[in-house]
PDB file of C-alpha atoms in Angstrom:
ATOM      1  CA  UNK A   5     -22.192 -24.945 -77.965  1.00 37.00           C
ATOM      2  CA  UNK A   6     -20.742 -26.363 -74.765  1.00 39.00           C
ATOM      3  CA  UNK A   7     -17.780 -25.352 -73.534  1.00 41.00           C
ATOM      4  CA  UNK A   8     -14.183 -27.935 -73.890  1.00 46.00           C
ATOM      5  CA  UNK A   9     -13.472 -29.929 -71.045  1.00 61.00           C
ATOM      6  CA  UNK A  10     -10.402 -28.732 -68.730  1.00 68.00           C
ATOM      7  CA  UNK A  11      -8.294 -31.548 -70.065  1.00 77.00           C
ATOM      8  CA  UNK A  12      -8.697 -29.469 -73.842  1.00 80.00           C
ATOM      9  CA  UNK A  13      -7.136 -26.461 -71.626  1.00 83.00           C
ATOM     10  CA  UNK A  14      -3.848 -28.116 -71.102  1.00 85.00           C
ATOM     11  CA  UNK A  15      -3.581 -29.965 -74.526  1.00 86.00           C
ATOM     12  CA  UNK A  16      -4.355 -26.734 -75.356  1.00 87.00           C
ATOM     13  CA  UNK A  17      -2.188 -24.652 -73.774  1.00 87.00           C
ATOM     14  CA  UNK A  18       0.916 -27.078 -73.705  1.00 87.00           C
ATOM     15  CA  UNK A  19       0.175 -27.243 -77.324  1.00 86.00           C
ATOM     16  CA  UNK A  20       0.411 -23.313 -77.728  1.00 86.00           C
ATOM     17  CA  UNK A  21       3.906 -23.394 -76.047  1.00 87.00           C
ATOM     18  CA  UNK A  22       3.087 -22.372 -72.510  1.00 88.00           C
ATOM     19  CA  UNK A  23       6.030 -23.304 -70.205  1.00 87.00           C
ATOM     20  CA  UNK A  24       4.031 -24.824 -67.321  1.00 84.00           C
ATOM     21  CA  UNK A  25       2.212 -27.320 -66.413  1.00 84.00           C
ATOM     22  CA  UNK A  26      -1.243 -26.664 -65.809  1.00 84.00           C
ATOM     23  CA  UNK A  27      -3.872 -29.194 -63.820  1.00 80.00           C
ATOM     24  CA  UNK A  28      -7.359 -28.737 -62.159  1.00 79.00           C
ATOM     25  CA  UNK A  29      -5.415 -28.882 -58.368  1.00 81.00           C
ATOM     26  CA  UNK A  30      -4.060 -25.139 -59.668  1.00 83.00           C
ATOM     27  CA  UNK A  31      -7.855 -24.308 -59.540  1.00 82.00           C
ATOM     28  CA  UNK A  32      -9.782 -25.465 -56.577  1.00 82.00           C
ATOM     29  CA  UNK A  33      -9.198 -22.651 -54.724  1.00 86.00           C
ATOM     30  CA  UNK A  34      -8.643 -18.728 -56.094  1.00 88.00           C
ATOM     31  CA  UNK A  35      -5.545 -18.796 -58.071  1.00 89.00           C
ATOM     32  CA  UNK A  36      -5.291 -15.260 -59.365  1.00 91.00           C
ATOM     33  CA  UNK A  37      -1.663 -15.306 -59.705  1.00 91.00           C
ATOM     34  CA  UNK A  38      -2.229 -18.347 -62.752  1.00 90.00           C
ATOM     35  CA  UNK A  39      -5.132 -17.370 -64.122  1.00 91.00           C
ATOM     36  CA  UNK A  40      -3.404 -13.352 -64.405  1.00 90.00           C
ATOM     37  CA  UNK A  41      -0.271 -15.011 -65.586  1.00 91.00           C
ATOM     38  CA  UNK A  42      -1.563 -16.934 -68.133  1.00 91.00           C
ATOM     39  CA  UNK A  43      -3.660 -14.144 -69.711  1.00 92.00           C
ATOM     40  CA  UNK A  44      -0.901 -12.067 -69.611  1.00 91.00           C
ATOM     41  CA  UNK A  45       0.926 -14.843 -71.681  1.00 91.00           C
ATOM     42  CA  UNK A  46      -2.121 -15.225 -74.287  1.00 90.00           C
ATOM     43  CA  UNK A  47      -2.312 -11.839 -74.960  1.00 89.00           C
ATOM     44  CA  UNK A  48       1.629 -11.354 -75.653  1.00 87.00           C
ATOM     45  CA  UNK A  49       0.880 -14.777 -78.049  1.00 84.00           C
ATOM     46  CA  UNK A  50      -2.017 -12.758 -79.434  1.00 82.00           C
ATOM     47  CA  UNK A  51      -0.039  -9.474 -80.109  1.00 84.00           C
ATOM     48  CA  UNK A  52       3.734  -9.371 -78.572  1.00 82.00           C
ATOM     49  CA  UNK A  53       3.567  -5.900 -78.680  1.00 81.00           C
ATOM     50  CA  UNK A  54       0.443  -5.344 -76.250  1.00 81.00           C
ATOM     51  CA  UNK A  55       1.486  -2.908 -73.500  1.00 81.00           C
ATOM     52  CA  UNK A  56      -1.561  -4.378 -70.905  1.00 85.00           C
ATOM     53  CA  UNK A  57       0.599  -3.875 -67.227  1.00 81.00           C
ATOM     54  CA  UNK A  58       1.158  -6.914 -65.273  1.00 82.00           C
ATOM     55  CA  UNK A  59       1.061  -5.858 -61.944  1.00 83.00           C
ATOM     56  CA  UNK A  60      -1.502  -7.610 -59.717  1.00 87.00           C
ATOM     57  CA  UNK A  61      -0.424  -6.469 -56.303  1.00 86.00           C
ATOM     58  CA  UNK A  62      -3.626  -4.577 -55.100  1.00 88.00           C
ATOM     59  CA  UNK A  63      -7.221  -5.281 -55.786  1.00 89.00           C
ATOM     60  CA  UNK A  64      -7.260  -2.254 -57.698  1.00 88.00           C
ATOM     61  CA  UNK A  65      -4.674  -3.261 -59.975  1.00 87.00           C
ATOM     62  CA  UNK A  66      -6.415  -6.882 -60.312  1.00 90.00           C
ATOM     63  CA  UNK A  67      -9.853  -5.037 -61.818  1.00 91.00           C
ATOM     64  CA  UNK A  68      -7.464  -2.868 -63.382  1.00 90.00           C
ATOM     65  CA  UNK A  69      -6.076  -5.548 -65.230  1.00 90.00           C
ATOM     66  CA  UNK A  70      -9.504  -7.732 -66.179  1.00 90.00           C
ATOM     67  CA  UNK A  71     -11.126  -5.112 -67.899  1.00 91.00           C
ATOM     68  CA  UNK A  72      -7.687  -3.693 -69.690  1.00 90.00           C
ATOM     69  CA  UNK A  73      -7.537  -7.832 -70.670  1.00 90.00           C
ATOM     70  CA  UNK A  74     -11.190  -8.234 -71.571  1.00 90.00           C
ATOM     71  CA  UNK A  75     -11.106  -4.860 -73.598  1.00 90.00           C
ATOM     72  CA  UNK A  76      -7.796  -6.331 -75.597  1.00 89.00           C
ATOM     73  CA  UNK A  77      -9.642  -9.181 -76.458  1.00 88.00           C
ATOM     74  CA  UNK A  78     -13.076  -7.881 -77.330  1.00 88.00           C
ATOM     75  CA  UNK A  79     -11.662  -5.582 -79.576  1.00 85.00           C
ATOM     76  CA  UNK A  80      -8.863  -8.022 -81.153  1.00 82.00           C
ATOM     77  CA  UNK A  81     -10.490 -10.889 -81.197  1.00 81.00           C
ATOM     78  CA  UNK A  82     -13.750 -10.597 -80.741  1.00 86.00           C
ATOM     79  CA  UNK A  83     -13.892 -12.770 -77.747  1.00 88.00           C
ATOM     80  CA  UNK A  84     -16.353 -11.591 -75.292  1.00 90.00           C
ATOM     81  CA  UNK A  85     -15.580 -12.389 -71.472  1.00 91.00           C
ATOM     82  CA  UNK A  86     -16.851 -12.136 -68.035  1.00 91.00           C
ATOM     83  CA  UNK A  87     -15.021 -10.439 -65.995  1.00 90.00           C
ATOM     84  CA  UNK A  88     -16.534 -11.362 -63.087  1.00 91.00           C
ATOM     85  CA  UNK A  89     -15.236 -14.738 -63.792  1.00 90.00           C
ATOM     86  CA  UNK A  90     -11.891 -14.227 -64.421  1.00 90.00           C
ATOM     87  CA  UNK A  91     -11.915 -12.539 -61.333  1.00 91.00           C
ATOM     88  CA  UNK A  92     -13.272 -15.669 -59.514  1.00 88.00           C
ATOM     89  CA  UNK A  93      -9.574 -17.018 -60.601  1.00 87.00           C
ATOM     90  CA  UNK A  94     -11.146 -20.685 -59.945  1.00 85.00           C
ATOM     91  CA  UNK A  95     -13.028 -23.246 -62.476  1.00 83.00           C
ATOM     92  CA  UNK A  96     -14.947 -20.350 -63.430  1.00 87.00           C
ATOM     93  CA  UNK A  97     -12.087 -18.510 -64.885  1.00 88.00           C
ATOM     94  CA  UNK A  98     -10.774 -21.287 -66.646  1.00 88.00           C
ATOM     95  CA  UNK A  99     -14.099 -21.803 -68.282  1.00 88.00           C
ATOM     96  CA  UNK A 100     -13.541 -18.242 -69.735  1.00 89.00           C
ATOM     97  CA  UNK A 101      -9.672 -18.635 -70.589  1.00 90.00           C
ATOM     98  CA  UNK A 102     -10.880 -21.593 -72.822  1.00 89.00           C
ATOM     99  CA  UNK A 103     -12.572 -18.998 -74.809  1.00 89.00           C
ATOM    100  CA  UNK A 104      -9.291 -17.435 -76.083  1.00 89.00           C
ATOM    101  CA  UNK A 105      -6.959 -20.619 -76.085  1.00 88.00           C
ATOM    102  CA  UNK A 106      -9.404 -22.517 -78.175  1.00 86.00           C
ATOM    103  CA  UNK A 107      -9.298 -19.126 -80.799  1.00 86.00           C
ATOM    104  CA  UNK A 108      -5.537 -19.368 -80.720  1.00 84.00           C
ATOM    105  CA  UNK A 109      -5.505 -23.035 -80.960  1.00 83.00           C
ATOM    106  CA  UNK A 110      -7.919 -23.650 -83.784  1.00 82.00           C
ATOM    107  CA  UNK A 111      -5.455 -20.710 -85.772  1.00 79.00           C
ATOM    108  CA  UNK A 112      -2.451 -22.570 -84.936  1.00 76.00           C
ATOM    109  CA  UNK A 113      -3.760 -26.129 -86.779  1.00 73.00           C
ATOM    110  CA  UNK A 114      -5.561 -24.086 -89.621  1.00 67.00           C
ATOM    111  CA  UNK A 115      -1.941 -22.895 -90.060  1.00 55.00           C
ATOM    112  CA  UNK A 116      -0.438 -26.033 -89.559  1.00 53.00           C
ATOM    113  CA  UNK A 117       1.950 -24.514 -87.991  1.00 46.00           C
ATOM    114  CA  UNK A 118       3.978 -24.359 -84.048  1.00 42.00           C
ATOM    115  CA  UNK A 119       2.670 -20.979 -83.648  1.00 43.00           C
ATOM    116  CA  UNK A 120      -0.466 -18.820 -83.916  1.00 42.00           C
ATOM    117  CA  UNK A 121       0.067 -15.779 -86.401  1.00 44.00           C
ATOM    118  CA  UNK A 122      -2.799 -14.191 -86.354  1.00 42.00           C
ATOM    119  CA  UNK A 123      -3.770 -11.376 -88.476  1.00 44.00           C
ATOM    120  CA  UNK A 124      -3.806  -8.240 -87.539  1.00 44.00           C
ATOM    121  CA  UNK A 125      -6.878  -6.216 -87.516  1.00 43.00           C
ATOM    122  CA  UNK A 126      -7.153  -2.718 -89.073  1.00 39.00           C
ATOM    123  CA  UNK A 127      -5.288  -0.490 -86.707  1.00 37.00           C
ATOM    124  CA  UNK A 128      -6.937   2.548 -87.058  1.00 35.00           C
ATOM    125  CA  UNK A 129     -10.438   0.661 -86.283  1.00 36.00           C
ATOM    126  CA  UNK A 130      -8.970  -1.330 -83.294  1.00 35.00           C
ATOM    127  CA  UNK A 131      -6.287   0.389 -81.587  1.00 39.00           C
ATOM    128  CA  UNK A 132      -5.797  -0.325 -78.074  1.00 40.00           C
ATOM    129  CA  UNK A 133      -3.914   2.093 -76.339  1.00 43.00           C
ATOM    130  CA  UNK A 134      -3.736   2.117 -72.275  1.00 42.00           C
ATOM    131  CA  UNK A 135      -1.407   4.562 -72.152  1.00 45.00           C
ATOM    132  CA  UNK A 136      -3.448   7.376 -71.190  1.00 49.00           C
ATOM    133  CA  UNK A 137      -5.914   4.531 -68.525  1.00 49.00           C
ATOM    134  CA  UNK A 138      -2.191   4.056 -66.951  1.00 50.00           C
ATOM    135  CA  UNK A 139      -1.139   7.349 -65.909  1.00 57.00           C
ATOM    136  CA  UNK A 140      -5.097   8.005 -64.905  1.00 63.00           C
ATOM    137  CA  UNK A 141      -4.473   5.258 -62.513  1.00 59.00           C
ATOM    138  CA  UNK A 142      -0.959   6.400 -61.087  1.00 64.00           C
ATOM    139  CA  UNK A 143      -3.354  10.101 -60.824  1.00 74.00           C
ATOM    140  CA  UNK A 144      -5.690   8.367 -58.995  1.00 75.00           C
ATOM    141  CA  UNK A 145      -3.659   5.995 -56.725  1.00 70.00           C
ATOM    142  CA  UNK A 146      -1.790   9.851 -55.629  1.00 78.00           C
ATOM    143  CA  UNK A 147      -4.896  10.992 -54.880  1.00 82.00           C
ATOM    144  CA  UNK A 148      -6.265   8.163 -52.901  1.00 80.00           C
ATOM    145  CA  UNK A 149      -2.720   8.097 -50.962  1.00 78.00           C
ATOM    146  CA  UNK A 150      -2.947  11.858 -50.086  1.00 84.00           C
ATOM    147  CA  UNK A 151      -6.494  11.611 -49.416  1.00 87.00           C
ATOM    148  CA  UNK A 152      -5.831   9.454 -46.767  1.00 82.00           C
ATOM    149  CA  UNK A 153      -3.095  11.353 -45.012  1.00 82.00           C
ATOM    150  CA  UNK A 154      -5.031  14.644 -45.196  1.00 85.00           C
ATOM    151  CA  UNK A 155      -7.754  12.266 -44.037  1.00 84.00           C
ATOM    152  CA  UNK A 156      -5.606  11.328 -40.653  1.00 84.00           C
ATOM    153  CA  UNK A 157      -4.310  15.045 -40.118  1.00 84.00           C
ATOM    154  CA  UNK A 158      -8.447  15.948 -40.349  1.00 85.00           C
ATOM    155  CA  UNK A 159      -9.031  13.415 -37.905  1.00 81.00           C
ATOM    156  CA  UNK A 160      -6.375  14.674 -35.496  1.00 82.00           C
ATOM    157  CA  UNK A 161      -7.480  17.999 -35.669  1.00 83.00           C
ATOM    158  CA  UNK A 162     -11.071  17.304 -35.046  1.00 83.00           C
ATOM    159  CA  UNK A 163      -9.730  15.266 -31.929  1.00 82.00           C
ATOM    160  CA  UNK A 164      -8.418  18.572 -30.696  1.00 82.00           C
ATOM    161  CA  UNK A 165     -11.584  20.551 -31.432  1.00 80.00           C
ATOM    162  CA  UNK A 166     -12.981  19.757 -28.170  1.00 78.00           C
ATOM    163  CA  UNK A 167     -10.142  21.591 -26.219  1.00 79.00           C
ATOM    164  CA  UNK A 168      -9.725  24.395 -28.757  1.00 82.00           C
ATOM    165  CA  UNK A 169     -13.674  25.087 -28.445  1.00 82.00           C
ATOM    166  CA  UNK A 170     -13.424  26.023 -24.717  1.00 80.00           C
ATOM    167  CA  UNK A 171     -10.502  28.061 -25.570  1.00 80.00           C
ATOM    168  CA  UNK A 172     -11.888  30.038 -28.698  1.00 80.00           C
ATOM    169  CA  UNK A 173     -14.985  30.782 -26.911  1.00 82.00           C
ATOM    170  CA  UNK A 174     -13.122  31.811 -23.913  1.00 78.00           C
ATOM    171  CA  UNK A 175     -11.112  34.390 -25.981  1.00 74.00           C
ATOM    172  CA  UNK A 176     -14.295  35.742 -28.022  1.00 76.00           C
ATOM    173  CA  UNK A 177     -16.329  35.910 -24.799  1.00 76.00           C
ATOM    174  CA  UNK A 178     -12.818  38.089 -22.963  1.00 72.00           C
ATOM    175  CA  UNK A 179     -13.914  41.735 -22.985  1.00 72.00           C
ATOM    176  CA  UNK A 180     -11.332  43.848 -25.163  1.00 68.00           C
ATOM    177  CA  UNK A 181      -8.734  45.771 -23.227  1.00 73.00           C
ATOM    178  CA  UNK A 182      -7.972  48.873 -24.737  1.00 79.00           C
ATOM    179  CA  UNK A 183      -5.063  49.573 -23.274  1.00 79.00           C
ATOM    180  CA  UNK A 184      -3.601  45.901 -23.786  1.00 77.00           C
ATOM    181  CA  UNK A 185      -4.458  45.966 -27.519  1.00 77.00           C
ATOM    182  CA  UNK A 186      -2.895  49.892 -27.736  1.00 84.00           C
ATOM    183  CA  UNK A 187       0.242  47.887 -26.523  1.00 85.00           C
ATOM    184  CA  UNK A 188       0.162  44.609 -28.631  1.00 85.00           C
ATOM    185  CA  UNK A 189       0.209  47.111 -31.349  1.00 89.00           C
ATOM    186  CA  UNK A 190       2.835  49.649 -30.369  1.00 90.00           C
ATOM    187  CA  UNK A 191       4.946  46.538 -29.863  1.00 91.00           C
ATOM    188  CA  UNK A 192       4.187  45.677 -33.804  1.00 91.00           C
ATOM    189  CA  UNK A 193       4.959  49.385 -34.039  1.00 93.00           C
ATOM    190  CA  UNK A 194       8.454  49.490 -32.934  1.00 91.00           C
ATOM    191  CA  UNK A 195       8.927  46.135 -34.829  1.00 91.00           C
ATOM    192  CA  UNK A 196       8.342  47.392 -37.758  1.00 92.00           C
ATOM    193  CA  UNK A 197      10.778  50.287 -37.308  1.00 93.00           C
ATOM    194  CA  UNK A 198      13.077  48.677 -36.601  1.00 91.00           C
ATOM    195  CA  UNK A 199      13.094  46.910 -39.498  1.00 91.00           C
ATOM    196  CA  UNK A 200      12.503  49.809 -41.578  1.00 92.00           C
ATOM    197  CA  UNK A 201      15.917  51.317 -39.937  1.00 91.00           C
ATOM    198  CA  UNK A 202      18.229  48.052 -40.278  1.00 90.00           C
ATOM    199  CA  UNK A 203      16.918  48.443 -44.172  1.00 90.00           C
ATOM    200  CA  UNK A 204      18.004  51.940 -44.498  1.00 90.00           C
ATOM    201  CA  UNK A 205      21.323  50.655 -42.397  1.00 88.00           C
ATOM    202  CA  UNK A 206      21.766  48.252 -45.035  1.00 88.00           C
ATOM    203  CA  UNK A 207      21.684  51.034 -48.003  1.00 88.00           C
ATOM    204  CA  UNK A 208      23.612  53.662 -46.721  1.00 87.00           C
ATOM    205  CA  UNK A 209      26.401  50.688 -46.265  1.00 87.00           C
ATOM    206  CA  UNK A 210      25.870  49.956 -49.964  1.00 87.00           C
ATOM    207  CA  UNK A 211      26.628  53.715 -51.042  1.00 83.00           C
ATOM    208  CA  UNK A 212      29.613  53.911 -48.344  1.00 86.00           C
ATOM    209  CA  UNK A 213      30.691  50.783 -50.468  1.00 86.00           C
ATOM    210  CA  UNK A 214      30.059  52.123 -53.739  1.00 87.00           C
ATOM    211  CA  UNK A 215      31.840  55.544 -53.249  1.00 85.00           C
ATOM    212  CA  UNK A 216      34.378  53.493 -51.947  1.00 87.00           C
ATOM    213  CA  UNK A 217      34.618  51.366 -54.696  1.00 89.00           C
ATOM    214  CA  UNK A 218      34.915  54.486 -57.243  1.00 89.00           C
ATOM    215  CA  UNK A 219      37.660  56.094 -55.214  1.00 88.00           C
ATOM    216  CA  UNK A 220      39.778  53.228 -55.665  1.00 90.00           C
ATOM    217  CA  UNK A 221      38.791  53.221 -59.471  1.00 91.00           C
ATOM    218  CA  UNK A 222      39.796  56.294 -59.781  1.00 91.00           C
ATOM    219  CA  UNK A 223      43.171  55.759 -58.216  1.00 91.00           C
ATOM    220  CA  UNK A 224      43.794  52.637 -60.159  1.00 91.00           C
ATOM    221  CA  UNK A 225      43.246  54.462 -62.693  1.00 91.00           C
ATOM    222  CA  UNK A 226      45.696  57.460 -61.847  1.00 91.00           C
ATOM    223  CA  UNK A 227      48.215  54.886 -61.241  1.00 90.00           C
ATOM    224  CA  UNK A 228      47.407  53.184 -64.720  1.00 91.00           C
ATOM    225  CA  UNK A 229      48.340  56.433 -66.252  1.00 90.00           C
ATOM    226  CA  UNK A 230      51.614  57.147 -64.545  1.00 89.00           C
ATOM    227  CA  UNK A 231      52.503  53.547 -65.249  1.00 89.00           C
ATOM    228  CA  UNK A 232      52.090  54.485 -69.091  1.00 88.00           C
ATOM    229  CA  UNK A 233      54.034  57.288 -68.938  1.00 87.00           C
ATOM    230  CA  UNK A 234      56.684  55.881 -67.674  1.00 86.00           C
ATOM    231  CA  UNK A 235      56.890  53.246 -70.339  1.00 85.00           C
ATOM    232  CA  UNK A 236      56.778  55.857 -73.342  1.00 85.00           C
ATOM    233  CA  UNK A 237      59.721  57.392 -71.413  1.00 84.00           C
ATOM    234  CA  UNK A 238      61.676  54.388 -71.417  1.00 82.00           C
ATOM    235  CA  UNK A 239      60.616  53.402 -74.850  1.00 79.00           C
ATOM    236  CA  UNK A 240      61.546  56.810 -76.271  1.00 80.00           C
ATOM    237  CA  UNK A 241      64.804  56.586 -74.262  1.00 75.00           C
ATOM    238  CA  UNK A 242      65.426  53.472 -76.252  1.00 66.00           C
TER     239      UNK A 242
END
């Protein structure tokens, strides 16, 4: 059966409760700001709960955001759309929309009522859950971001190859001087050593510390005594 004309849309959607005004001028050129907004706004009058994301910024968060939308509504209510369409965000798209305002409209007036309760399917059979789809697409918008800076630090390396070619060959084609490697590597040598030697520095300070650290334990504790003593005496003198 054919489609409802445009005009249904707005009766449609104006009937429904949405708080704009719609008309066919919002539609003669791309409008994916509308036609996002107002899916976004039939699926929360579908199920108020729905956790589909709004945000639209990118072009990857626009495809993102069809299919999570198309999904919600093939499995909810069984309304089958074209992505591709909705995409279009012109004529097209509202061709599509029509789909889902004429499901919730036609509940609404079997209802009689203001608003579209409509049931709920069994959960278990049709739960939507883009939990896991979100944090996969944080994961992968990382990965593209750090992609592309590794991407620009590859790119300014391999500009450099050019000049660090002449210089690697240069070094592997240099004959090996014995007597300037023997050197390099009593340099590394001593070095070492001396590192070796501040360590043992360091330890023999931490035993001169310790011993005297139990000399004046001791003596605190010689003076501790006398310091008892004297109180028993004056005690016992009382």
């Amino acid at each position: 059966p054919a489609l409802p004309h445009f005009s249904d849309f707005t009766e449609m959607m104006r009937a429904l409760g949405y708080p704009r005004l719609i008309s066919m001028e919002n539609f003669h050129t791309p409008n994916f700001m509308l036609v996002s907004e107002v899916l976004l706004w039939l699926v929360k009058r579908y199920e108020p709960q729905s956790d589909i994301p709004g945000d639209v910024e990118t072009e990857q968060d626009r495809v993102f955001f069809i299919k999570a939308v198309a999904q919600f509504m093939a499995t909810k209510a069984h309304i089958k759309l074209n992505t591709k369409k909705l995409y279009q965000a012109d004529g097209y798209a509202v061709k599509e929309l029509l789909k889902v305002t004429s499901v919730l409209y036609g509940a609404m007036n079997t209802q009689g009522g203001e608003r579209a309760d409509l049931p709920e399917e069994d959960s278990s059979k049709f739960k939507f859950d883009l939990g896991s789809k979100i944090a996969d697409l944080k994961a992968a918008r990382q990965l593209a971001s750090e992609i592309t800076s590794k991407g620009a630090v590859l790119y300014d390396l391999l500009g450099k190859e050019v000049e660090l070619r002449e210089a690697r060959t240069e070094s592997i084609a240099r004959p090996l001087e014995i007597n300037e490697a023997e050197k390099v590597m009593k340099i590394a040598i001593n070095s070492v050593l001396e590192e070796v030697q501040k360590t043992k520095d360091m330890l023999n300070n931490v035993a001169l510390d310790e011993a005297n650290l139990e000399a004046k334990i001791e003596k605190r504790k010689l003076e501790l005594e006398r310091s008892q003593k004297r109180l028993q005496t004056l005690q016992s003198v009382r």
